[in-house]
Tab-separated table of C-alpha atoms in Angstrom:
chain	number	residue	atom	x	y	z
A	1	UNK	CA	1.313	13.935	30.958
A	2	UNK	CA	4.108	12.838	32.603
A	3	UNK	CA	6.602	9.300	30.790
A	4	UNK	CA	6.951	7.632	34.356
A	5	UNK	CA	9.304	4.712	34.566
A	6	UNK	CA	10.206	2.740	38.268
A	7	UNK	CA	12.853	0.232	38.464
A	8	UNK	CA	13.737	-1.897	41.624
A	9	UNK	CA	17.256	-3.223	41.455
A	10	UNK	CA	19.248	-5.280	44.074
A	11	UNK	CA	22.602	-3.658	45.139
A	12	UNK	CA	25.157	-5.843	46.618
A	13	UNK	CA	24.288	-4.968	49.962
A	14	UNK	CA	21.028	-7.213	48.982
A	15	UNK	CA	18.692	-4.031	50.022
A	16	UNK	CA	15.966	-3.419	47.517
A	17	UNK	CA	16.306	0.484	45.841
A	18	UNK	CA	13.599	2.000	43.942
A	19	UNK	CA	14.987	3.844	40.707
A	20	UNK	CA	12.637	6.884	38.926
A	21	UNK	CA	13.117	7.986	35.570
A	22	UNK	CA	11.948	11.399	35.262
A	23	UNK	CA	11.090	12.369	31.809
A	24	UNK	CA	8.009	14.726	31.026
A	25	UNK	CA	6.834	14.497	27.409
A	26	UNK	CA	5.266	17.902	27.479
A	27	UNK	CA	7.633	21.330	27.111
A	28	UNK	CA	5.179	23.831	26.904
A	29	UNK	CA	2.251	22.291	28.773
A	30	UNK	CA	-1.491	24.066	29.268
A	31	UNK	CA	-0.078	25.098	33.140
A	32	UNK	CA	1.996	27.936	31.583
A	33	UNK	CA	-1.037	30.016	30.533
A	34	UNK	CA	-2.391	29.861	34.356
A	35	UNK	CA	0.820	31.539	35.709
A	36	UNK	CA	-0.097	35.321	37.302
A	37	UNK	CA	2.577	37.570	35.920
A	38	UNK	CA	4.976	37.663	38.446
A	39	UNK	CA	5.587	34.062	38.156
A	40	UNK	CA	6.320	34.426	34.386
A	41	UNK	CA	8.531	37.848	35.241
A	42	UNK	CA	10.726	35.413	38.275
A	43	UNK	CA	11.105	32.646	35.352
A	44	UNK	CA	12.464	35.437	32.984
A	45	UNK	CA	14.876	37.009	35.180
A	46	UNK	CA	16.077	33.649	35.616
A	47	UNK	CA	17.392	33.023	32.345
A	48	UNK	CA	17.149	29.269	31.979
A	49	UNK	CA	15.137	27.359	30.118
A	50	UNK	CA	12.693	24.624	30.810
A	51	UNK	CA	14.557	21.658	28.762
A	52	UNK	CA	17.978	22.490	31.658
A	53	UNK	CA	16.201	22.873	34.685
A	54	UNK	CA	12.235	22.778	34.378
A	55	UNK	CA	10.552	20.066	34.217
A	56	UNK	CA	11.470	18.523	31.148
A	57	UNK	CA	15.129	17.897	32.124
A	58	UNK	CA	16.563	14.296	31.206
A	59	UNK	CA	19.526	14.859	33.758
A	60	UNK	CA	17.667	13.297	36.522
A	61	UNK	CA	17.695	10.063	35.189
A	62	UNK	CA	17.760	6.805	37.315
A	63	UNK	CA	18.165	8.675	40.845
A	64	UNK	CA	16.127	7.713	43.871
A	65	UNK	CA	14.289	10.090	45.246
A	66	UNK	CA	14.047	8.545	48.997
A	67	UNK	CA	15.804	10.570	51.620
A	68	UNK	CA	16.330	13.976	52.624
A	69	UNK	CA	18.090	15.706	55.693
A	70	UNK	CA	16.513	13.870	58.733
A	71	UNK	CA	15.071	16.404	60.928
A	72	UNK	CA	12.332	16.417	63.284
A	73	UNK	CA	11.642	19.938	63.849
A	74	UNK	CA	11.228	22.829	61.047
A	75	UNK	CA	12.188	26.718	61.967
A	76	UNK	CA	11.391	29.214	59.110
A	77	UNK	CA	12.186	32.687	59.194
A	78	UNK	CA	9.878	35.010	57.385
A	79	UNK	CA	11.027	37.334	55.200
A	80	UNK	CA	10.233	40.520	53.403
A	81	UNK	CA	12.067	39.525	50.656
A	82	UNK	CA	10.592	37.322	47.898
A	83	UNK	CA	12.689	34.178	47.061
A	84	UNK	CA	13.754	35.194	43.610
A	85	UNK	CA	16.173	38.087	45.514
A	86	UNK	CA	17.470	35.583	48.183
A	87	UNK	CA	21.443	35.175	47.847
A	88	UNK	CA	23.155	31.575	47.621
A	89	UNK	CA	23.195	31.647	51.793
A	90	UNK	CA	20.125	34.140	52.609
A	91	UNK	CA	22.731	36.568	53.833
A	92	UNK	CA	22.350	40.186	53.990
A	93	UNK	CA	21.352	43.145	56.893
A	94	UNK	CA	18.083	43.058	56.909
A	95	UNK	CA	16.400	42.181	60.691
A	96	UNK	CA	15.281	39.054	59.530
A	97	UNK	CA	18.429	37.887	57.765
A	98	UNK	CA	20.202	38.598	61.351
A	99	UNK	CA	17.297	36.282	63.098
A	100	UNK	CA	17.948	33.298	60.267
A	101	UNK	CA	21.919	32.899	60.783
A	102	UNK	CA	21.187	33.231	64.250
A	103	UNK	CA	19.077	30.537	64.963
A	104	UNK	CA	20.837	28.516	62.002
A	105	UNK	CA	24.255	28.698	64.414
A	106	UNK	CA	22.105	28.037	67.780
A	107	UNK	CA	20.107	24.983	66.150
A	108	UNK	CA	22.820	23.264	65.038
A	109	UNK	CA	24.431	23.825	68.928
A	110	UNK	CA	21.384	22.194	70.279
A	111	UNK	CA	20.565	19.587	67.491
A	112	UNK	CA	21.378	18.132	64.533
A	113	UNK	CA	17.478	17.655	63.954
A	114	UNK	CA	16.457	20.851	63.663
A	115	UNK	CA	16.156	22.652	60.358
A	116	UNK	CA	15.944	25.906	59.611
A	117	UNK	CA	14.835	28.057	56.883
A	118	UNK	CA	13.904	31.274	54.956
A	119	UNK	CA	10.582	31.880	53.915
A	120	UNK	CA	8.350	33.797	52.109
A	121	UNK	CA	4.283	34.150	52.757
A	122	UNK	CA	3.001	35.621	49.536
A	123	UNK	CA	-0.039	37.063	50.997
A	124	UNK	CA	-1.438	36.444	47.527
A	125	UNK	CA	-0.924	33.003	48.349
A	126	UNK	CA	-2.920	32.143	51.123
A	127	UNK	CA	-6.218	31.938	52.262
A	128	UNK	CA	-7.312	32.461	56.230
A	129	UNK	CA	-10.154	34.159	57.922
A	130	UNK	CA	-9.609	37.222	59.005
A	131	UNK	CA	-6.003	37.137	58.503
A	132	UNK	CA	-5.376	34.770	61.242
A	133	UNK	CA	-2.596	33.084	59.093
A	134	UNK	CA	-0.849	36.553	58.408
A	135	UNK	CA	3.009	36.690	58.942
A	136	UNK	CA	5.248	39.518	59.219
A	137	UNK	CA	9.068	39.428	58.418
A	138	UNK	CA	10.940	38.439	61.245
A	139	UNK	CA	8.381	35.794	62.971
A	140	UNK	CA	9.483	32.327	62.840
A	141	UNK	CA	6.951	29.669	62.182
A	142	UNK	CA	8.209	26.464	64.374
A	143	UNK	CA	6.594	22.885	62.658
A	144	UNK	CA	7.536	19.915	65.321
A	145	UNK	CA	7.328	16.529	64.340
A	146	UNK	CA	4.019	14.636	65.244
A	147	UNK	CA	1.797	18.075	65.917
A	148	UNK	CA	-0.899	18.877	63.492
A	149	UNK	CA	-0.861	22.858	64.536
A	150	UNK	CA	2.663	25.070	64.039
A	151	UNK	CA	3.688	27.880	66.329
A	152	UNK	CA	4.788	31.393	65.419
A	153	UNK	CA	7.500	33.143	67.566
A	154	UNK	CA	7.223	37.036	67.416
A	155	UNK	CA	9.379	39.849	68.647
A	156	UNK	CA	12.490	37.971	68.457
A	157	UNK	CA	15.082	39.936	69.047
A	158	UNK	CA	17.911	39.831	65.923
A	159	UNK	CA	21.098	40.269	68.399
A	160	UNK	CA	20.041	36.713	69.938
A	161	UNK	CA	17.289	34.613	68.487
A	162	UNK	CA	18.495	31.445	69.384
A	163	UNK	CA	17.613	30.557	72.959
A	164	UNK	CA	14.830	32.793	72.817
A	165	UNK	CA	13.319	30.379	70.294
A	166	UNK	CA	14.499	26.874	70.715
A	167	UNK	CA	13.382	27.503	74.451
A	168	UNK	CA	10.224	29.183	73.611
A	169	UNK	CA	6.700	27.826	73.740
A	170	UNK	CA	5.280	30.576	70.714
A	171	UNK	CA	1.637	31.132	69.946
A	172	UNK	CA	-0.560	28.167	68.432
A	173	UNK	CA	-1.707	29.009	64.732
A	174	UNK	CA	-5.051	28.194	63.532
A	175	UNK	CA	-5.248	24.903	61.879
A	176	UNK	CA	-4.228	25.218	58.049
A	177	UNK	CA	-2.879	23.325	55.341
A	178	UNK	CA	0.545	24.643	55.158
A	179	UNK	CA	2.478	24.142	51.283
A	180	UNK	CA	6.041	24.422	51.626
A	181	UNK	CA	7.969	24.422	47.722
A	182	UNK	CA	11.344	25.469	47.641
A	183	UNK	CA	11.995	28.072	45.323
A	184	UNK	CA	15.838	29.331	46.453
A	185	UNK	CA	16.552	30.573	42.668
A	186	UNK	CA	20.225	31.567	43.065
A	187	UNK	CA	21.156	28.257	45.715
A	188	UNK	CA	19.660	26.137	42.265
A	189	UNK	CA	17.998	27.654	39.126
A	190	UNK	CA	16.198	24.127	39.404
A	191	UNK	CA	14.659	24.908	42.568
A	192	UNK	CA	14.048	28.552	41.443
A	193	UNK	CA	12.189	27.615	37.942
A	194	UNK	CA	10.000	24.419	39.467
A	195	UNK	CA	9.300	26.481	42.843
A	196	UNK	CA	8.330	29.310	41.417
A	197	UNK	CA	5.615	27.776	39.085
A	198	UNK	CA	4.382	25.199	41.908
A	199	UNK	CA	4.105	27.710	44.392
A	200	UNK	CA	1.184	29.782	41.723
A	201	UNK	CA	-0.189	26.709	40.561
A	202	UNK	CA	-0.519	25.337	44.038
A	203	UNK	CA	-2.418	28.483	45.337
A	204	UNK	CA	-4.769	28.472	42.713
A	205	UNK	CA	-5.394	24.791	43.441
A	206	UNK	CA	-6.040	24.997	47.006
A	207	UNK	CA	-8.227	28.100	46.683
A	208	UNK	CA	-10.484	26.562	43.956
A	209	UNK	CA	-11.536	23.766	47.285
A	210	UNK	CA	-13.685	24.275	49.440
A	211	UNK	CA	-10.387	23.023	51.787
A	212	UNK	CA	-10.118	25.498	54.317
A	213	UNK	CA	-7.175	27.994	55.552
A	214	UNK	CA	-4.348	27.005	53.790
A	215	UNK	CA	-0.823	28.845	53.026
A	216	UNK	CA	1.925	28.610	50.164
A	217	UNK	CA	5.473	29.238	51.150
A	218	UNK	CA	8.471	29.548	49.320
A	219	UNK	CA	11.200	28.550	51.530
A	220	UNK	CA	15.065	28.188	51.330
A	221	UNK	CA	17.445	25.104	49.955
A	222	UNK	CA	15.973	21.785	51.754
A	223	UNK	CA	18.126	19.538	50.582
A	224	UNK	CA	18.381	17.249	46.800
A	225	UNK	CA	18.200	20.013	44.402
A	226	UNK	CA	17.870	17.490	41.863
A	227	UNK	CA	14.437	16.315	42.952
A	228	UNK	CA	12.974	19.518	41.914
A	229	UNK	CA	10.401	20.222	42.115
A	230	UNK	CA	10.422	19.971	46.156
A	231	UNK	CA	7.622	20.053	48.025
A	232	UNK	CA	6.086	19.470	51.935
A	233	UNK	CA	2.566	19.074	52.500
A	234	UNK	CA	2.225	19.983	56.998
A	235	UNK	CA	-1.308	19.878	58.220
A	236	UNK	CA	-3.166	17.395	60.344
A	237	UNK	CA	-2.380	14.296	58.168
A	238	UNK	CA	1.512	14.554	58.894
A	239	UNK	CA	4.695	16.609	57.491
A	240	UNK	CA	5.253	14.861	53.919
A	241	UNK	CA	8.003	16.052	51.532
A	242	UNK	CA	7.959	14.676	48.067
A	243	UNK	CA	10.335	15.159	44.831
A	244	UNK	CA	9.704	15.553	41.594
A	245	UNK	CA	6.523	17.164	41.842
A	246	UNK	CA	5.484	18.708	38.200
A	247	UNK	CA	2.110	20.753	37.398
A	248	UNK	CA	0.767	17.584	36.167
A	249	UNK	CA	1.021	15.856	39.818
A	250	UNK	CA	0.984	19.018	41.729
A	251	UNK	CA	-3.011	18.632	42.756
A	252	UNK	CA	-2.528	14.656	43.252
A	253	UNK	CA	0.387	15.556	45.781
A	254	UNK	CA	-1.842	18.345	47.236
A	255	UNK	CA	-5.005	15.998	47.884
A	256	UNK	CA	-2.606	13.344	49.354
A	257	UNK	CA	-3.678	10.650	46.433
A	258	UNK	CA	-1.476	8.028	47.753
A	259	UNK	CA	-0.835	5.874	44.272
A	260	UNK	CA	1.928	3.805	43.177
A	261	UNK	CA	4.299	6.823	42.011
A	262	UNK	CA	3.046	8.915	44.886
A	263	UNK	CA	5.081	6.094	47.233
A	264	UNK	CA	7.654	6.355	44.648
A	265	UNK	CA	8.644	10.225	44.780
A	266	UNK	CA	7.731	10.481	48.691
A	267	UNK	CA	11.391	11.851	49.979
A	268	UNK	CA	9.995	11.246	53.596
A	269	UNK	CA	8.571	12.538	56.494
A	270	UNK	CA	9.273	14.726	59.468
A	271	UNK	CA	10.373	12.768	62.565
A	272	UNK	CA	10.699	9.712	60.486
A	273	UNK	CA	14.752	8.102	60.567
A	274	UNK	CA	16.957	8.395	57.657
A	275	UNK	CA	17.328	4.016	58.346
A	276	UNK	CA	13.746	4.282	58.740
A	277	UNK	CA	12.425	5.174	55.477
A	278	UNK	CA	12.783	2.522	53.458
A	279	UNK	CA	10.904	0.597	55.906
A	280	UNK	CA	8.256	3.191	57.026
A	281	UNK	CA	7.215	4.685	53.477
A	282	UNK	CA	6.489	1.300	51.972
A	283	UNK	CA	3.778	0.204	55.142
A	284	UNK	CA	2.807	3.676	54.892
A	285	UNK	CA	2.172	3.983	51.541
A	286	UNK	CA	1.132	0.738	50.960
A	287	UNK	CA	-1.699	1.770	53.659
A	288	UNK	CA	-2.617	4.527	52.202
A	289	UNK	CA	-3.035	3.637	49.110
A	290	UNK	CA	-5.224	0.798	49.558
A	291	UNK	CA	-7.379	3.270	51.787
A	292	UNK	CA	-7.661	5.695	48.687
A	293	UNK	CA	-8.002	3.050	46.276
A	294	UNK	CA	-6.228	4.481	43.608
A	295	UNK	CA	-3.938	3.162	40.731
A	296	UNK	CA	-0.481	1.118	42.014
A	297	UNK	CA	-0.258	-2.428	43.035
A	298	UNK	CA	-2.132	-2.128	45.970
A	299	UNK	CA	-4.943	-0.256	45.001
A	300	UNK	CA	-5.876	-3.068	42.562
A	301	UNK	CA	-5.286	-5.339	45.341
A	302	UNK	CA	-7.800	-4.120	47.741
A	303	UNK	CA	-10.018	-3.674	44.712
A	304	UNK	CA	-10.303	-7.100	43.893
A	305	UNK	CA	-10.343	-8.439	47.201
A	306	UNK	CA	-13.529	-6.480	47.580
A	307	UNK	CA	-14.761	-7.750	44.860
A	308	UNK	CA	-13.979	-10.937	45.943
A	309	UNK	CA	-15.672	-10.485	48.863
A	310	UNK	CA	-18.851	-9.559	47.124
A	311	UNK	CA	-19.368	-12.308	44.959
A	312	UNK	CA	-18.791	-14.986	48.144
A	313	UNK	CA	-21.315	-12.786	50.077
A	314	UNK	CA	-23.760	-13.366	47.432
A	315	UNK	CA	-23.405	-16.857	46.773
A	316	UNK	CA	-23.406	-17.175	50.222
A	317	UNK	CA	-27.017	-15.778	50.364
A	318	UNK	CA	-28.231	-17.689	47.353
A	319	UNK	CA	-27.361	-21.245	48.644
A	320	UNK	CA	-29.497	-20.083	52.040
């Protein structure tokens, strides 16, 4: 399991912080004998090992995992190349790398709230009927803040994505459970050993529940390499990122169990204010926690008051 310490400290602007201490007690761990073989081959090539940038590092120490690069709209270019081959900066000739810095240049023209990345749809790591969640290299899947259901733009044209895109309604996608982990490998070998592994343990999650279409992509750098391992949850219940997601909390994460370190390692969510956050995620999580009743503060909260509740209800009866 995972050592799990949160701190709350007052800074001198008199704001409350929440502090996590990121220390798992387990090296090897029983989730290494589930990866496929092409998961074990990407951590190889690599060359790092688990104690520098897995997810037993001790460098993360005492950093707050709130916050990531406000956006409220999500471009991602598929690719035909798998994320362990992407360069630093996704560059190269390939059609799709000439649609990514495309759009990356006409986005930020438009809006500082629109992000855009790489990605890459294992189609070993998803699960649709009748391939209705298929993607071909090139298409850009567009995520927009408060809808439940992405679009896909096809046929873009490489010489001039931009306008085409930004400006363009796309095709509605079937409604899926969409796993974003980032995985760029050469942006962050921290990224590219936690995304890797989350990305196969995460399929192999999803596909054991009877949840539905669902797909796993590995995407480009998001932002806060040193919350690996990074991970957004899109479907109907909202756009959720969260940091330092391990094997151990992968399938918690995945399920939306909103506990007390769930609130604690939630980075934020789509459409939701930088200033915002602080504010947001605790009535958020707060709320969903006591709906799940499970562990934290709140949960016990609710608990008891329903017990509470009980026992008054019954010696309410008994003195009729």
């Amino acid at each position: 399991g995972d050592v799990y310490k949160r701190q709350v400290s007052t800074q001198s602007t008199g704001k409350e912080s929440v502090q996590m201490s990121f220390l798992p007690n387990n090296l090897e761990g029983e989730w290494k004998q589930e990866l496929c073989a092409s998961t074990l081959k990407d951590l190889e090539d690599l060359g790092e090992d688990e104690g520098s940038c897995g997810f037993c590092r001790k460098d993360e120490a005492n950093k707050s995992c709130a916050g990531r690069d406000e956006f409220d709209r999500h471009l991602i270019v598929i690719t035909q190349t798998p994320a362990s081959e992407w360069d630093p900066k996704c560059a190269g000739d390939a059609e799709w790398n000439n649609i990514l810095a495309g759009l990356s240049v006409a986005a930020k023209a438009v809006s500082k709230k629109i992000k855009v990345s790489a990605g890459f749809a294992d189609p070993r790591q998803q699960r649709s009927v009748e391939g209705t969640l298929a993607l071909k290299a090139g298409e850009v899947l567009d995520f927009r803040a408060g809808e439940a259901i992405p679009r896909v733009h096809r046929g873009a044209s490489s010489t001039n994505p931009g306008q085409q895109i930004l400006e363009g309604a796309g095709d509605a996608m079937p409604a899926a459970r969409w796993v974003l982990v980032c995985a760029h490998a050469k942006r962050d070998a921290r990224c590219g050993y936690c995304g890797a592994v989350l990305a196969d343990l995460a399929f192999k999650h999803l596909n054991q529940q009877a949840a539905g279409d669902f797909c796993v992509l590995k995407i480009s750098h998001i932002g806060g390499h040193a919350f690996a391992g990074n991970l957004g949850v899109y479907d109907g219940a909202g756009q959720d990122w969260f940091g330092y997601v391990t094997p151990a909390t992968l399938g918690a994460r995945l399920d939306r169990q909103w506990d007390e370190k769930a609130c604690a390692v939630w980075r934020g969510r789509m459409g939701v204010p930088r200033d915002q956050l602080g504010k947001v995620g605790k009535a958020q999580c707060a709320e969903r926690a006591g709906k799940n009743l499970v562990g934290g503060a709140t949960g016990r909260v609710v608990l008891w008051s329903l017990g509470l509740a009980a026992v008054l209800l019954v010696k309410n009866r008994i003195s009729r």
